[in-house]
PDB file of C-alpha atoms in Angstrom:
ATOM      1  CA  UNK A   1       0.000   0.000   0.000  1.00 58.00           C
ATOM      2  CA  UNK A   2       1.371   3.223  -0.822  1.00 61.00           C
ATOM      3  CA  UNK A   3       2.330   5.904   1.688  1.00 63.00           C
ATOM      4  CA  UNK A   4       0.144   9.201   2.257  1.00 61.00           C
ATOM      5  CA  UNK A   5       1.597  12.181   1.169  1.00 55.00           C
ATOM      6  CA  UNK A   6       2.046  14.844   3.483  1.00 55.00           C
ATOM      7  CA  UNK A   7      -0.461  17.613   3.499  1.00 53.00           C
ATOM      8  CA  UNK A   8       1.593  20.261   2.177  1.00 48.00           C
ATOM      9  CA  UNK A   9       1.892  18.355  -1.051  1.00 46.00           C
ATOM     10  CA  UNK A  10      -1.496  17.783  -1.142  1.00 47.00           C
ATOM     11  CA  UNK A  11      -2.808  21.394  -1.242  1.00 51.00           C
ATOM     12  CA  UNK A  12       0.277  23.787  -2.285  1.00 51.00           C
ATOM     13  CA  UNK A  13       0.185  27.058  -1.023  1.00 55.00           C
ATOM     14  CA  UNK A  14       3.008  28.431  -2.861  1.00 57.00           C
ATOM     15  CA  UNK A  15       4.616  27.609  -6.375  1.00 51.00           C
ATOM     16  CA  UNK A  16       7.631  26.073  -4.506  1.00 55.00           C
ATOM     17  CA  UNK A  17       5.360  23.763  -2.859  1.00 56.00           C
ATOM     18  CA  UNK A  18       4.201  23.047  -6.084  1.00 51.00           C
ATOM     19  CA  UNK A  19       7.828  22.364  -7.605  1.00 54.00           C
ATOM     20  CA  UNK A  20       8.686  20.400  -4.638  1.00 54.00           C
ATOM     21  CA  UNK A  21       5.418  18.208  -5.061  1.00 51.00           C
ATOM     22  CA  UNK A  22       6.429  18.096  -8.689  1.00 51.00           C
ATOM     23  CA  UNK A  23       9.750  17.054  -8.162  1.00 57.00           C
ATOM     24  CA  UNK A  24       9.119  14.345  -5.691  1.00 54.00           C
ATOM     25  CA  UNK A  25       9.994  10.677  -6.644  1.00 57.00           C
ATOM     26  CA  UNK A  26       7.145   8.915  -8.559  1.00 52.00           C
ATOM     27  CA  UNK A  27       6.097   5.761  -7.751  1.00 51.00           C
ATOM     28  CA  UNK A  28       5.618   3.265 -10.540  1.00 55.00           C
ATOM     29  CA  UNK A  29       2.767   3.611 -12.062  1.00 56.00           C
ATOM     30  CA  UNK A  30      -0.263   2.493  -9.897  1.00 62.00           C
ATOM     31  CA  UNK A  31      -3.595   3.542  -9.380  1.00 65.00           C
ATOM     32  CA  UNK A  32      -1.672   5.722  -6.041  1.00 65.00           C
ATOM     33  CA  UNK A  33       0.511   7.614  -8.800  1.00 66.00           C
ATOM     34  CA  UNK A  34      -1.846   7.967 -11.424  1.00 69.00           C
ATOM     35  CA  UNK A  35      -3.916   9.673  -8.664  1.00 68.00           C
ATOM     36  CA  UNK A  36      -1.081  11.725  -7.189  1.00 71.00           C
ATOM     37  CA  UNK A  37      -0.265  13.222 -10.562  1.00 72.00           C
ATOM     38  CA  UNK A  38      -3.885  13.770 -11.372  1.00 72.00           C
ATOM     39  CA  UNK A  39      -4.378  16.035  -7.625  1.00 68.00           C
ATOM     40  CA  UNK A  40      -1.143  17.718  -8.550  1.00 67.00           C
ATOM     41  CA  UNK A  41      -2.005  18.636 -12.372  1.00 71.00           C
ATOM     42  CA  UNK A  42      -5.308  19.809 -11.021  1.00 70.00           C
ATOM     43  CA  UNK A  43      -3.784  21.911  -8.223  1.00 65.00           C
ATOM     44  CA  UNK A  44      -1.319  23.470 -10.737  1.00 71.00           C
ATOM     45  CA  UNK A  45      -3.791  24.335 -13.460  1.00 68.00           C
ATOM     46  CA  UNK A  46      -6.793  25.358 -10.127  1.00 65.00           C
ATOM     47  CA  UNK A  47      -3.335  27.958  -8.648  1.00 60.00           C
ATOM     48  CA  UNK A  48      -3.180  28.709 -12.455  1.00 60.00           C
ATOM     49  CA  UNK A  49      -6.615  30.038 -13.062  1.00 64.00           C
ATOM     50  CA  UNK A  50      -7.021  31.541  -9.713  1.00 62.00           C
ATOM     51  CA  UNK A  51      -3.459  33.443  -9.847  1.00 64.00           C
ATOM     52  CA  UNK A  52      -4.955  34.397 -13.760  1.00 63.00           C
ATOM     53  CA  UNK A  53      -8.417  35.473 -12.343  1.00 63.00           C
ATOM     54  CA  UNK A  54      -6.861  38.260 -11.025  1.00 62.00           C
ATOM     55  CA  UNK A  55      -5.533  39.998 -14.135  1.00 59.00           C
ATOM     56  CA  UNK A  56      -8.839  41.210 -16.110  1.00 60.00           C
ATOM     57  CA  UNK A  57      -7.818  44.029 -18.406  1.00 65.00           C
ATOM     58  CA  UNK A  58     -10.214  46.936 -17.784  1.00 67.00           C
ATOM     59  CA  UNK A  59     -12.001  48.394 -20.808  1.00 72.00           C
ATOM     60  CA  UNK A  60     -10.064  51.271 -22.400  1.00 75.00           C
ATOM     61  CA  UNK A  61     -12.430  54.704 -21.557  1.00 81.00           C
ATOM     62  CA  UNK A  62     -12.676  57.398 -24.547  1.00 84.00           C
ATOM     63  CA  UNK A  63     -10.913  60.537 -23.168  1.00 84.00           C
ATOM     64  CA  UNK A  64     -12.561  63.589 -23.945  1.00 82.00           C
ATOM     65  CA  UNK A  65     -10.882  66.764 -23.896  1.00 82.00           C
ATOM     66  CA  UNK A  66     -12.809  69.837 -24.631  1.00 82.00           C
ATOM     67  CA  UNK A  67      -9.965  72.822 -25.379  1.00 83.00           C
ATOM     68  CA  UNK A  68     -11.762  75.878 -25.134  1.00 82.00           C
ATOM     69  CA  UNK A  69     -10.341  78.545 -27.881  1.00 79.00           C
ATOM     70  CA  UNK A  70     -11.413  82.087 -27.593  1.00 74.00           C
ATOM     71  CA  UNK A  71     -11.126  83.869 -30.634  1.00 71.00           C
ATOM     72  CA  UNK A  72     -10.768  87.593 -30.456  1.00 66.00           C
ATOM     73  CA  UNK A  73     -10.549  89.095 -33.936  1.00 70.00           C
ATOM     74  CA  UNK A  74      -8.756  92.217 -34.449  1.00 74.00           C
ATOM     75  CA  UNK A  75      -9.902  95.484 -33.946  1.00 77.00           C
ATOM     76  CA  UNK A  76     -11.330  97.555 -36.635  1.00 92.00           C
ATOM     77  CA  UNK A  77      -8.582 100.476 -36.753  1.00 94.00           C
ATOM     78  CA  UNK A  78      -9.534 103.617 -39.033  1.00 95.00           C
ATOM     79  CA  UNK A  79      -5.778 104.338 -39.585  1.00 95.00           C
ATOM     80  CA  UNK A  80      -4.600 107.412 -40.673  1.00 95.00           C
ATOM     81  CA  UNK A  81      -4.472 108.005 -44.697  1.00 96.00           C
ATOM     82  CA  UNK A  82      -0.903 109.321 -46.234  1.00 96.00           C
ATOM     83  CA  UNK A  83      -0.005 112.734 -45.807  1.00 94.00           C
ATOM     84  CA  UNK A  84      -0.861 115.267 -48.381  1.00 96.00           C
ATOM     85  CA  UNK A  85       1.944 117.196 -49.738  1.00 95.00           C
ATOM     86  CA  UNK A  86       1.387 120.869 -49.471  1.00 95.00           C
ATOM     87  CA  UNK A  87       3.628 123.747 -50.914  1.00 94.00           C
ATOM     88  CA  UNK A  88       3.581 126.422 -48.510  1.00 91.00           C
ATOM     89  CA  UNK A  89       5.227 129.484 -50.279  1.00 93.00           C
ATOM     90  CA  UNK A  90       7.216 131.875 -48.835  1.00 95.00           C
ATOM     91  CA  UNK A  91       5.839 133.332 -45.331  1.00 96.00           C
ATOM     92  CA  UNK A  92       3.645 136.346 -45.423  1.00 96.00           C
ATOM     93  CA  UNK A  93       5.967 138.369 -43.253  1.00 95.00           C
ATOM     94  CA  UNK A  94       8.887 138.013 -40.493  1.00 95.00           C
ATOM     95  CA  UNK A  95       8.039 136.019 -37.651  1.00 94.00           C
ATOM     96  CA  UNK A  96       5.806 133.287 -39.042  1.00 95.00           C
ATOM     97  CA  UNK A  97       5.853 129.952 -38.687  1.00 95.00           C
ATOM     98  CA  UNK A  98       4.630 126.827 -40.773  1.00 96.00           C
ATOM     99  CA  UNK A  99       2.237 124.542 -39.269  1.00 96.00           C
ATOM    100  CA  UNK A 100       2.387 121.464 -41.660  1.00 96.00           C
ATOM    101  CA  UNK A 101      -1.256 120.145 -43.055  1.00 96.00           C
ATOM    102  CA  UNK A 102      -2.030 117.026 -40.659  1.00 97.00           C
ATOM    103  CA  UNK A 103      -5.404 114.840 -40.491  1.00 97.00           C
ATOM    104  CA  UNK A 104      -7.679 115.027 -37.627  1.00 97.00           C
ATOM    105  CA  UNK A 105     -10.813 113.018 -37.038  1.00 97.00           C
ATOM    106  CA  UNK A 106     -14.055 114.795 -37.203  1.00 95.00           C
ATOM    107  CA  UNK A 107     -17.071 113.207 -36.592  1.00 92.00           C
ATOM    108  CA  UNK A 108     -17.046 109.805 -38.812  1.00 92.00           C
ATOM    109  CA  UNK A 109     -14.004 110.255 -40.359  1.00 96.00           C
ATOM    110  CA  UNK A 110     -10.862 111.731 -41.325  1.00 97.00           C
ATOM    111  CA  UNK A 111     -10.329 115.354 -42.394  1.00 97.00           C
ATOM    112  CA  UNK A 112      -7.304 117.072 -43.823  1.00 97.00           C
ATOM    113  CA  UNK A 113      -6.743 120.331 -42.195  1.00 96.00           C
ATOM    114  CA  UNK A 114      -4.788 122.108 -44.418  1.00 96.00           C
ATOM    115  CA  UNK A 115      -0.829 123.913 -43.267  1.00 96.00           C
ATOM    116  CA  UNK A 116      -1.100 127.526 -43.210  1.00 95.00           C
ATOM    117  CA  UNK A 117       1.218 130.470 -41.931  1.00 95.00           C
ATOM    118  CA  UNK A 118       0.608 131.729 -38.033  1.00 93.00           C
ATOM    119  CA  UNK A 119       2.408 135.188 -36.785  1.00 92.00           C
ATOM    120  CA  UNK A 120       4.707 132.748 -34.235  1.00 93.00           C
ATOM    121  CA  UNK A 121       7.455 130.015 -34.212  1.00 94.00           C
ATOM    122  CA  UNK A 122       5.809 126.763 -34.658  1.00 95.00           C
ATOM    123  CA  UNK A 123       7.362 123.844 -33.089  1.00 95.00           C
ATOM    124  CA  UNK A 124       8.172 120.618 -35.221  1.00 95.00           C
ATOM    125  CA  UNK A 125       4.906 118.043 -34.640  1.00 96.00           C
ATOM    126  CA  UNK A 126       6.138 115.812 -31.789  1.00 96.00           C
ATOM    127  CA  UNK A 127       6.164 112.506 -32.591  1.00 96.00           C
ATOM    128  CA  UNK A 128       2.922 109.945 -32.726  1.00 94.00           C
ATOM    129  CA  UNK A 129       2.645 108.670 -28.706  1.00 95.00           C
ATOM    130  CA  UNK A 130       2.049 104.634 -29.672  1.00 94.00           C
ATOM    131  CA  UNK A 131      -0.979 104.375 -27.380  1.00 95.00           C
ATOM    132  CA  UNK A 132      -2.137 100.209 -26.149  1.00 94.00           C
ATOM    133  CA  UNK A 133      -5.758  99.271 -28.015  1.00 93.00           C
ATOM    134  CA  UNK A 134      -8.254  98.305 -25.420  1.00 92.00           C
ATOM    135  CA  UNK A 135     -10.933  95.561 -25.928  1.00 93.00           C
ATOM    136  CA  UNK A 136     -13.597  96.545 -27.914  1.00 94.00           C
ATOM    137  CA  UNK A 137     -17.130  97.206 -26.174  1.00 94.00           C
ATOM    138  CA  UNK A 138     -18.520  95.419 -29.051  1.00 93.00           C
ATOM    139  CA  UNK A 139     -18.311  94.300 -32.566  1.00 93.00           C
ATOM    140  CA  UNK A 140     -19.742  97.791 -33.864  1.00 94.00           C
ATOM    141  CA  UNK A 141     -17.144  99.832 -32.690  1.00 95.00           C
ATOM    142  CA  UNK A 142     -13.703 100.655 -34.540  1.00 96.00           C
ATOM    143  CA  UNK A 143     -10.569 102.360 -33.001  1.00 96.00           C
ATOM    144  CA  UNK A 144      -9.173 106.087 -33.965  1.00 97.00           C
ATOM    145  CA  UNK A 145      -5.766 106.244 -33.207  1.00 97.00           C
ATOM    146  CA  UNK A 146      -4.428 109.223 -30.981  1.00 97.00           C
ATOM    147  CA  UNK A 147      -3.034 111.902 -33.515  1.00 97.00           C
ATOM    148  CA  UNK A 148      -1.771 115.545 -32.815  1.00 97.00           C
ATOM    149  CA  UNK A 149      -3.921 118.476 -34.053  1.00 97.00           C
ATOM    150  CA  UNK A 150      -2.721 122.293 -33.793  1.00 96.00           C
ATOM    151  CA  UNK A 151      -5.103 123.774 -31.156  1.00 94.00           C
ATOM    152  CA  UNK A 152      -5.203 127.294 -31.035  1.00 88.00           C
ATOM    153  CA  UNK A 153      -4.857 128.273 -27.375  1.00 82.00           C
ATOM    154  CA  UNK A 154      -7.134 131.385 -25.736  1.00 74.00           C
ATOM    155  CA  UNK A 155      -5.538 134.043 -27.992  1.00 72.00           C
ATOM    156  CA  UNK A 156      -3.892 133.895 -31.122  1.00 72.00           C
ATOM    157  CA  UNK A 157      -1.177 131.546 -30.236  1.00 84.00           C
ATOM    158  CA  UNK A 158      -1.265 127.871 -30.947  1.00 93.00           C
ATOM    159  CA  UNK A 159       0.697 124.883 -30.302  1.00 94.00           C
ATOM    160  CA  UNK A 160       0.218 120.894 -30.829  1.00 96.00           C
ATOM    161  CA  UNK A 161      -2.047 119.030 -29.256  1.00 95.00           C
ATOM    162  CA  UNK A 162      -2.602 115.352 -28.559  1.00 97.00           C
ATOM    163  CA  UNK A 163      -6.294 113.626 -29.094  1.00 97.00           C
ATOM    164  CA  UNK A 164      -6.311 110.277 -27.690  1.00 97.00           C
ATOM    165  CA  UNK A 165      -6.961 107.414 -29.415  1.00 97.00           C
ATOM    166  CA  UNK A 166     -10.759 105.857 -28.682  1.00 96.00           C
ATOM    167  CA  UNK A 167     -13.610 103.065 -29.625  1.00 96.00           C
ATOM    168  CA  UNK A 168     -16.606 104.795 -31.755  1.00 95.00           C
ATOM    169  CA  UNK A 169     -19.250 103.322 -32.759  1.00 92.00           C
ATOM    170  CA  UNK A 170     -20.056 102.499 -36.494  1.00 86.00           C
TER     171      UNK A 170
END
């Protein structure tokens, strides 16, 4: 009659129980060793499926990434046309100055205002102050750029004047 095996062959709890059951000497081939080899393969392919249970590969989830662009289009900017080229002539008397033709924005648009002698010395136009374009208040309104203007000042003197740029409505 063949020997019992002990009990940690007979249920392995780790897979070097399971090499040591494996490895044990085999008995010839009886009933005993056909069932021995039968409890082991089962306990190696039962570990098997249980230590295989364990790795289930979760379904892959859709990412969705929502990118938020905010499009700001450009201002509407009612530059400043070209210069006009004036000849001035010669001075009316001693003592008067040039000031050059220039645009300036009156009501929807730009006007020339012509040069013309003035009984002082005019200073040369100072140059344009680059002024930072706000956001619009809406899509109806365009930008006028800051320009100088000759402003006559109280009497009959003048001198140059700087009109900030602004948002009008169109």
């Amino acid at each position: 009659m063949p020997r019992p095996l002990p009990r940690a062959t007979l249920v392995p709890s780790t897979l070097s129980d399971i090499r040591i059951a494996l490895s044990a000497p085999l008995s010839p081939p009886s009933s005993a060793g056909r069932s021995r080899r039968m409890l082991l393969g089962g306990l190696t392919g039962a570990l098997l499926a249980a230590s295989l249970a364990g790795c289930v590969v979760a379904p892959a989830r859709e990412r969705l990434v929502v990118r938020e662009q905010v499009v700001v289009p450009a201002p509407a900017v009612r530059a400043m046309p070209a210069p006009v080229r004036e000849d001035r002539g010669a001075p009316p008397a001693t003592g008067y100055g040039w000031v050059p033709g220039h645009w300036k924005w009156e009501g929807n648009g730009w006007f020339w205002v012509h040069g013309h002698w003035v009984a002082q010395v005019v200073p040369v136009m100072p140059p344009v102050i680059v002024e930072q374009i706000t956001v619009a208040p809406s899509p109806r309104h365009y930008w006028v750029p800051g320009h100088w203007v000759w402003q006559i000042n109280g009497g009959s003197s003048g001198a140059w004047g700087w009109v900030r740029g602004s948002w009008r409505l169109g």
